[in-house]
Amino acid sequence: MTDRKIRVLVAKPGLDGHDRGAKVVALALRDAGMEVIYTGLHRTLEQIVAAAVQEAVDVVGLSIMSGAHLLICRRLLDLMASEGIADIPVVVGGVIPKQDVAKLKEMGIKGVFPGGTSFEEMVAGIRAVAA
C-alpha cells in the first residue's frame, strides 16, 4: 500500500501582489512529495474556502505579506467553521512579527512560518499538522 500524498492549498488572500515566496514554497512542498494546489493572486477568503472544499485538501497554507495576518486568519477560520471544514489545519507564512506567532496559534492556526523559515522546517511542520 502506498501512502497518499498530502494535499496542500497554497493561497494568496487579498490585494497582496507578492507571490514569489508562495511559488517557491509551493515548489519546495512539491519536491518534498506533496500535492500542491496554488490559488493564484488576489483571492477572497470565500474563494480560498471553496477551493479547500473542492480540492479536498489536507492543509490550507496562507502566504500573507500585507500585515493583516491576524484579521485574515481569524476570518478564514470563521468561514471554514461555517462551511464545516474547521478540521482542516491552517498554516501561515510571510511577514509575521514574532509577537504575533502566539496570537495566531491561540486562535487556531496550526503552523506559523515567518520569513526566513527553512524549507525543511516548513515541510516537517506541514507533515506534522496533516498527520
mmCIF file of N, CA, C and O in Angstrom, residues 24-90:
data_model
loop_
_atom_site.group_PDB
_atom_site.id
_atom_site.type_symbol
_atom_site.label_atom_id
_atom_site.label_comp_id
_atom_site.label_asym_id
_atom_site.label_seq_id
_atom_site.Cartn_x
_atom_site.Cartn_y
_atom_site.Cartn_z
ATOM 1 N N VAL A 24 7.751 29.673 -4.545
ATOM 2 C CA VAL A 24 8.942 28.926 -4.151
ATOM 3 C C VAL A 24 8.575 27.889 -3.088
ATOM 4 O O VAL A 24 9.029 26.740 -3.143
ATOM 5 N N VAL A 25 7.739 28.272 -2.132
ATOM 6 C CA VAL A 25 7.290 27.322 -1.109
ATOM 7 C C VAL A 25 6.494 26.193 -1.765
ATOM 8 O O VAL A 25 6.673 25.014 -1.424
ATOM 9 N N ALA A 26 5.612 26.527 -2.708
ATOM 10 C CA ALA A 26 4.832 25.501 -3.400
ATOM 11 C C ALA A 26 5.755 24.490 -4.085
ATOM 12 O O ALA A 26 5.518 23.276 -4.023
ATOM 13 N N LEU A 27 6.814 24.974 -4.719
ATOM 14 C CA LEU A 27 7.770 24.065 -5.362
ATOM 15 C C LEU A 27 8.507 23.204 -4.334
ATOM 16 O O LEU A 27 8.719 22.013 -4.560
ATOM 17 N N ALA A 28 8.871 23.794 -3.212
ATOM 18 C CA ALA A 28 9.555 23.028 -2.163
ATOM 19 C C ALA A 28 8.643 21.936 -1.607
ATOM 20 O O ALA A 28 9.095 20.810 -1.357
ATOM 21 N N LEU A 29 7.371 22.258 -1.420
ATOM 22 C CA LEU A 29 6.424 21.255 -0.921
ATOM 23 C C LEU A 29 6.226 20.147 -1.953
ATOM 24 O O LEU A 29 6.177 18.963 -1.610
ATOM 25 N N ARG A 30 6.121 20.541 -3.218
ATOM 26 C CA ARG A 30 6.001 19.543 -4.287
ATOM 27 C C ARG A 30 7.225 18.639 -4.318
ATOM 28 O O ARG A 30 7.106 17.409 -4.414
ATOM 29 N N ASP A 31 8.418 19.249 -4.222
ATOM 30 C CA ASP A 31 9.651 18.463 -4.244
ATOM 31 C C ASP A 31 9.748 17.534 -3.036
ATOM 32 O O ASP A 31 10.446 16.522 -3.091
ATOM 33 N N ALA A 32 9.048 17.864 -1.954
ATOM 34 C CA ALA A 32 9.017 17.018 -0.760
ATOM 35 C C ALA A 32 7.955 15.921 -0.869
ATOM 36 O O ALA A 32 7.724 15.184 0.080
ATOM 37 N N GLY A 33 7.284 15.840 -2.022
ATOM 38 C CA GLY A 33 6.331 14.765 -2.258
ATOM 39 C C GLY A 33 4.884 15.106 -1.987
ATOM 40 O O GLY A 33 4.021 14.234 -1.986
ATOM 41 N N MET A 34 4.590 16.387 -1.770
ATOM 42 C CA MET A 34 3.207 16.801 -1.523
ATOM 43 C C MET A 34 2.543 17.226 -2.825
ATOM 44 O O MET A 34 3.213 17.601 -3.789
ATOM 45 N N GLU A 35 1.240 17.139 -2.847
ATOM 46 C CA GLU A 35 0.465 17.657 -3.968
ATOM 47 C C GLU A 35 0.047 19.070 -3.600
ATOM 48 O O GLU A 35 -0.565 19.286 -2.557
ATOM 49 N N VAL A 36 0.380 20.040 -4.435
ATOM 50 C CA VAL A 36 0.149 21.443 -4.119
ATOM 51 C C VAL A 36 -0.838 22.039 -5.117
ATOM 52 O O VAL A 36 -0.688 21.890 -6.326
ATOM 53 N N ILE A 37 -1.838 22.712 -4.589
ATOM 54 C CA ILE A 37 -2.793 23.469 -5.387
ATOM 55 C C ILE A 37 -2.551 24.934 -5.039
ATOM 56 O O ILE A 37 -2.685 25.334 -3.885
ATOM 57 N N TYR A 38 -2.166 25.729 -6.037
ATOM 58 C CA TYR A 38 -1.894 27.149 -5.824
ATOM 59 C C TYR A 38 -3.070 27.951 -6.368
ATOM 60 O O TYR A 38 -3.458 27.790 -7.521
ATOM 61 N N THR A 39 -3.617 28.836 -5.544
ATOM 62 C CA THR A 39 -4.819 29.576 -5.940
ATOM 63 C C THR A 39 -4.542 30.738 -6.875
ATOM 64 O O THR A 39 -5.455 31.218 -7.540
ATOM 65 N N GLY A 40 -3.320 31.229 -6.887
ATOM 66 C CA GLY A 40 -3.035 32.456 -7.620
ATOM 67 C C GLY A 40 -3.260 33.659 -6.718
ATOM 68 O O GLY A 40 -3.637 33.534 -5.552
ATOM 69 N N LEU A 41 -3.022 34.825 -7.271
ATOM 70 C CA LEU A 41 -3.105 36.067 -6.511
ATOM 71 C C LEU A 41 -4.534 36.551 -6.303
ATOM 72 O O LEU A 41 -5.445 36.184 -7.045
ATOM 73 N N HIS A 42 -4.682 37.409 -5.309
ATOM 74 C CA HIS A 42 -5.893 38.211 -5.086
ATOM 75 C C HIS A 42 -7.154 37.375 -4.850
ATOM 76 O O HIS A 42 -8.219 37.694 -5.377
ATOM 77 N N ARG A 43 -7.060 36.361 -4.050
ATOM 78 C CA ARG A 43 -8.226 35.515 -3.755
ATOM 79 C C ARG A 43 -8.960 36.042 -2.540
ATOM 80 O O ARG A 43 -8.353 36.489 -1.566
ATOM 81 N N THR A 44 -10.265 35.948 -2.599
ATOM 82 C CA THR A 44 -11.057 36.271 -1.417
ATOM 83 C C THR A 44 -11.000 35.075 -0.475
ATOM 84 O O THR A 44 -10.695 33.950 -0.896
ATOM 85 N N LEU A 45 -11.331 35.315 0.766
ATOM 86 C CA LEU A 45 -11.346 34.199 1.715
ATOM 87 C C LEU A 45 -12.418 33.192 1.345
ATOM 88 O O LEU A 45 -12.229 31.985 1.517
ATOM 89 N N GLU A 46 -13.511 33.664 0.803
ATOM 90 C CA GLU A 46 -14.577 32.757 0.346
ATOM 91 C C GLU A 46 -14.065 31.860 -0.785
ATOM 92 O O GLU A 46 -14.390 30.666 -0.823
ATOM 93 N N GLN A 47 -13.281 32.417 -1.702
ATOM 94 C CA GLN A 47 -12.710 31.613 -2.779
ATOM 95 C C GLN A 47 -11.731 30.571 -2.236
ATOM 96 O O GLN A 47 -11.683 29.441 -2.724
ATOM 97 N N ILE A 48 -10.964 30.958 -1.233
ATOM 98 C CA ILE A 48 -9.999 30.031 -0.635
ATOM 99 C C ILE A 48 -10.725 28.876 0.043
ATOM 100 O O ILE A 48 -10.366 27.710 -0.129
ATOM 101 N N VAL A 49 -11.781 29.181 0.778
ATOM 102 C CA VAL A 49 -12.562 28.129 1.441
ATOM 103 C C VAL A 49 -13.209 27.219 0.402
ATOM 104 O O VAL A 49 -13.182 25.989 0.534
ATOM 105 N N ALA A 50 -13.772 27.795 -0.650
ATOM 106 C CA ALA A 50 -14.396 26.985 -1.707
ATOM 107 C C ALA A 50 -13.370 26.073 -2.366
ATOM 108 O O ALA A 50 -13.662 24.901 -2.643
ATOM 109 N N ALA A 51 -12.164 26.581 -2.602
ATOM 110 C CA ALA A 51 -11.111 25.752 -3.195
ATOM 111 C C ALA A 51 -10.710 24.622 -2.254
ATOM 112 O O ALA A 51 -10.473 23.500 -2.698
ATOM 113 N N ALA A 52 -10.635 24.914 -0.958
ATOM 114 C CA ALA A 52 -10.286 23.872 0.019
ATOM 115 C C ALA A 52 -11.314 22.752 0.006
ATOM 116 O O ALA A 52 -10.962 21.573 0.073
ATOM 117 N N VAL A 53 -12.583 23.117 -0.100
ATOM 118 C CA VAL A 53 -13.657 22.118 -0.160
ATOM 119 C C VAL A 53 -13.569 21.338 -1.463
ATOM 120 O O VAL A 53 -13.574 20.105 -1.483
ATOM 121 N N GLN A 54 -13.498 22.060 -2.575
ATOM 122 C CA GLN A 54 -13.492 21.429 -3.898
ATOM 123 C C GLN A 54 -12.309 20.491 -4.078
ATOM 124 O O GLN A 54 -12.443 19.409 -4.646
ATOM 125 N N GLU A 55 -11.153 20.895 -3.595
ATOM 126 C CA GLU A 55 -9.932 20.106 -3.787
ATOM 127 C C GLU A 55 -9.708 19.070 -2.696
ATOM 128 O O GLU A 55 -8.756 18.292 -2.775
ATOM 129 N N ALA A 56 -10.555 19.048 -1.674
ATOM 130 C CA ALA A 56 -10.434 18.099 -0.561
ATOM 131 C C ALA A 56 -9.001 18.080 -0.011
ATOM 132 O O ALA A 56 -8.370 17.034 0.082
ATOM 133 N N VAL A 57 -8.524 19.261 0.369
ATOM 134 C CA VAL A 57 -7.137 19.380 0.821
ATOM 135 C C VAL A 57 -6.973 18.919 2.264
ATOM 136 O O VAL A 57 -7.934 18.872 3.037
ATOM 137 N N ASP A 58 -5.738 18.603 2.593
ATOM 138 C CA ASP A 58 -5.387 18.200 3.952
ATOM 139 C C ASP A 58 -4.924 19.380 4.794
ATOM 140 O O ASP A 58 -5.036 19.348 6.018
ATOM 141 N N VAL A 59 -4.391 20.414 4.128
ATOM 142 C CA VAL A 59 -3.857 21.592 4.809
ATOM 143 C C VAL A 59 -4.123 22.809 3.933
ATOM 144 O O VAL A 59 -3.988 22.739 2.714
ATOM 145 N N VAL A 60 -4.480 23.924 4.581
ATOM 146 C CA VAL A 60 -4.572 25.216 3.901
ATOM 147 C C VAL A 60 -3.390 26.051 4.355
ATOM 148 O O VAL A 60 -3.173 26.223 5.555
ATOM 149 N N GLY A 61 -2.626 26.550 3.402
ATOM 150 C CA GLY A 61 -1.487 27.403 3.707
ATOM 151 C C GLY A 61 -1.696 28.786 3.132
ATOM 152 O O GLY A 61 -1.954 28.926 1.941
ATOM 153 N N LEU A 62 -1.621 29.791 3.983
ATOM 154 C CA LEU A 62 -1.760 31.174 3.542
ATOM 155 C C LEU A 62 -0.392 31.831 3.463
ATOM 156 O O LEU A 62 0.433 31.648 4.355
ATOM 157 N N SER A 63 -0.183 32.625 2.428
ATOM 158 C CA SER A 63 1.005 33.459 2.306
ATOM 159 C C SER A 63 0.538 34.898 2.411
ATOM 160 O O SER A 63 -0.209 35.374 1.561
ATOM 161 N N ILE A 64 0.969 35.571 3.478
ATOM 162 C CA ILE A 64 0.478 36.930 3.746
ATOM 163 C C ILE A 64 1.667 37.864 3.950
ATOM 164 O O ILE A 64 2.479 37.663 4.853
ATOM 165 N N MET A 65 1.731 38.879 3.119
ATOM 166 C CA MET A 65 2.806 39.866 3.206
ATOM 167 C C MET A 65 2.277 41.236 3.623
ATOM 168 O O MET A 65 3.039 42.168 3.794
ATOM 169 N N SER A 66 0.978 41.365 3.780
ATOM 170 C CA SER A 66 0.337 42.671 3.949
ATOM 171 C C SER A 66 0.317 43.194 5.376
ATOM 172 O O SER A 66 -0.009 44.354 5.594
ATOM 173 N N GLY A 67 0.580 42.329 6.352
ATOM 174 C CA GLY A 67 0.477 42.743 7.749
ATOM 175 C C GLY A 67 -0.903 42.534 8.338
ATOM 176 O O GLY A 67 -1.132 42.817 9.510
ATOM 177 N N ALA A 68 -1.817 42.027 7.543
ATOM 178 C CA ALA A 68 -3.193 41.807 8.008
ATOM 179 C C ALA A 68 -3.424 40.351 8.408
ATOM 180 O O ALA A 68 -4.560 39.884 8.425
ATOM 181 N N HIS A 69 -2.379 39.647 8.789
ATOM 182 C CA HIS A 69 -2.459 38.217 9.065
ATOM 183 C C HIS A 69 -3.438 37.873 10.195
ATOM 184 O O HIS A 69 -4.142 36.871 10.105
ATOM 185 N N LEU A 70 -3.497 38.669 11.246
ATOM 186 C CA LEU A 70 -4.404 38.348 12.358
ATOM 187 C C LEU A 70 -5.862 38.420 11.907
ATOM 188 O O LEU A 70 -6.643 37.489 12.153
ATOM 189 N N LEU A 71 -6.228 39.476 11.242
ATOM 190 C CA LEU A 71 -7.597 39.641 10.750
ATOM 191 C C LEU A 71 -7.946 38.587 9.708
ATOM 192 O O LEU A 71 -9.008 37.955 9.771
ATOM 193 N N ILE A 72 -7.054 38.368 8.765
ATOM 194 C CA ILE A 72 -7.303 37.400 7.692
ATOM 195 C C ILE A 72 -7.453 35.998 8.263
ATOM 196 O O ILE A 72 -8.383 35.265 7.907
ATOM 197 N N CYS A 73 -6.562 35.608 9.152
ATOM 198 C CA CYS A 73 -6.620 34.250 9.716
ATOM 199 C C CYS A 73 -7.888 34.043 10.538
ATOM 200 O O CYS A 73 -8.530 32.992 10.436
ATOM 201 N N ARG A 74 -8.270 35.019 11.361
ATOM 202 C CA ARG A 74 -9.488 34.894 12.166
ATOM 203 C C ARG A 74 -10.706 34.715 11.252
ATOM 204 O O ARG A 74 -11.536 33.839 11.457
ATOM 205 N N ARG A 75 -10.794 35.546 10.228
ATOM 206 C CA ARG A 75 -11.936 35.478 9.306
ATOM 207 C C ARG A 75 -11.945 34.155 8.539
ATOM 208 O O ARG A 75 -12.997 33.547 8.355
ATOM 209 N N LEU A 76 -10.771 33.694 8.095
ATOM 210 C CA LEU A 76 -10.707 32.424 7.375
ATOM 211 C C LEU A 76 -11.160 31.267 8.266
ATOM 212 O O LEU A 76 -11.948 30.419 7.838
ATOM 213 N N LEU A 77 -10.676 31.235 9.498
ATOM 214 C CA LEU A 77 -11.085 30.165 10.414
ATOM 215 C C LEU A 77 -12.591 30.194 10.662
ATOM 216 O O LEU A 77 -13.237 29.136 10.722
ATOM 217 N N ASP A 78 -13.169 31.387 10.784
ATOM 218 C CA ASP A 78 -14.621 31.505 10.951
ATOM 219 C C ASP A 78 -15.365 30.974 9.732
ATOM 220 O O ASP A 78 -16.361 30.244 9.863
ATOM 221 N N LEU A 79 -14.898 31.328 8.537
ATOM 222 C CA LEU A 79 -15.536 30.849 7.310
ATOM 223 C C LEU A 79 -15.408 29.335 7.171
ATOM 224 O O LEU A 79 -16.362 28.662 6.758
ATOM 225 N N MET A 80 -14.251 28.807 7.522
ATOM 226 C CA MET A 80 -14.062 27.357 7.443
ATOM 227 C C MET A 80 -14.998 26.646 8.407
ATOM 228 O O MET A 80 -15.586 25.616 8.060
ATOM 229 N N ALA A 81 -15.180 27.196 9.596
ATOM 230 C CA ALA A 81 -16.102 26.603 10.567
ATOM 231 C C ALA A 81 -17.534 26.624 10.023
ATOM 232 O O ALA A 81 -18.261 25.629 10.135
ATOM 233 N N SER A 82 -17.921 27.731 9.408
ATOM 234 C CA SER A 82 -19.293 27.831 8.890
ATOM 235 C C SER A 82 -19.521 26.899 7.704
ATOM 236 O O SER A 82 -20.654 26.517 7.434
ATOM 237 N N GLU A 83 -18.453 26.505 7.016
ATOM 238 C CA GLU A 83 -18.563 25.561 5.893
ATOM 239 C C GLU A 83 -18.354 24.111 6.328
ATOM 240 O O GLU A 83 -18.372 23.213 5.498
ATOM 241 N N GLY A 84 -18.116 23.908 7.620
ATOM 242 C CA GLY A 84 -17.954 22.556 8.127
ATOM 243 C C GLY A 84 -16.588 21.942 7.870
ATOM 244 O O GLY A 84 -16.439 20.725 7.901
ATOM 245 N N ILE A 85 -15.578 22.783 7.636
ATOM 246 C CA ILE A 85 -14.231 22.258 7.384
ATOM 247 C C ILE A 85 -13.224 22.786 8.400
ATOM 248 O O ILE A 85 -12.038 22.926 8.096
ATOM 249 N N ALA A 86 -13.690 23.040 9.602
ATOM 250 C CA ALA A 86 -12.800 23.549 10.655
ATOM 251 C C ALA A 86 -11.721 22.543 11.030
ATOM 252 O O ALA A 86 -10.724 22.909 11.651
ATOM 253 N N ASP A 87 -11.892 21.280 10.631
ATOM 254 C CA ASP A 87 -10.907 20.251 10.957
ATOM 255 C C ASP A 87 -9.684 20.289 10.035
ATOM 256 O O ASP A 87 -8.680 19.638 10.318
ATOM 257 N N ILE A 88 -9.743 21.058 8.955
ATOM 258 C CA ILE A 88 -8.581 21.193 8.070
ATOM 259 C C ILE A 88 -7.605 22.179 8.714
ATOM 260 O O ILE A 88 -7.965 23.330 8.967
ATOM 261 N N PRO A 89 -6.382 21.738 8.987
ATOM 262 C CA PRO A 89 -5.431 22.654 9.620
ATOM 263 C C PRO A 89 -5.013 23.778 8.684
ATOM 264 O O PRO A 89 -4.902 23.583 7.472
ATOM 265 N N VAL A 90 -4.791 24.948 9.279
ATOM 266 C CA VAL A 90 -4.346 26.127 8.546
ATOM 267 C C VAL A 90 -2.961 26.504 9.043
ATOM 268 O O VAL A 90 -2.720 26.544 10.255
#
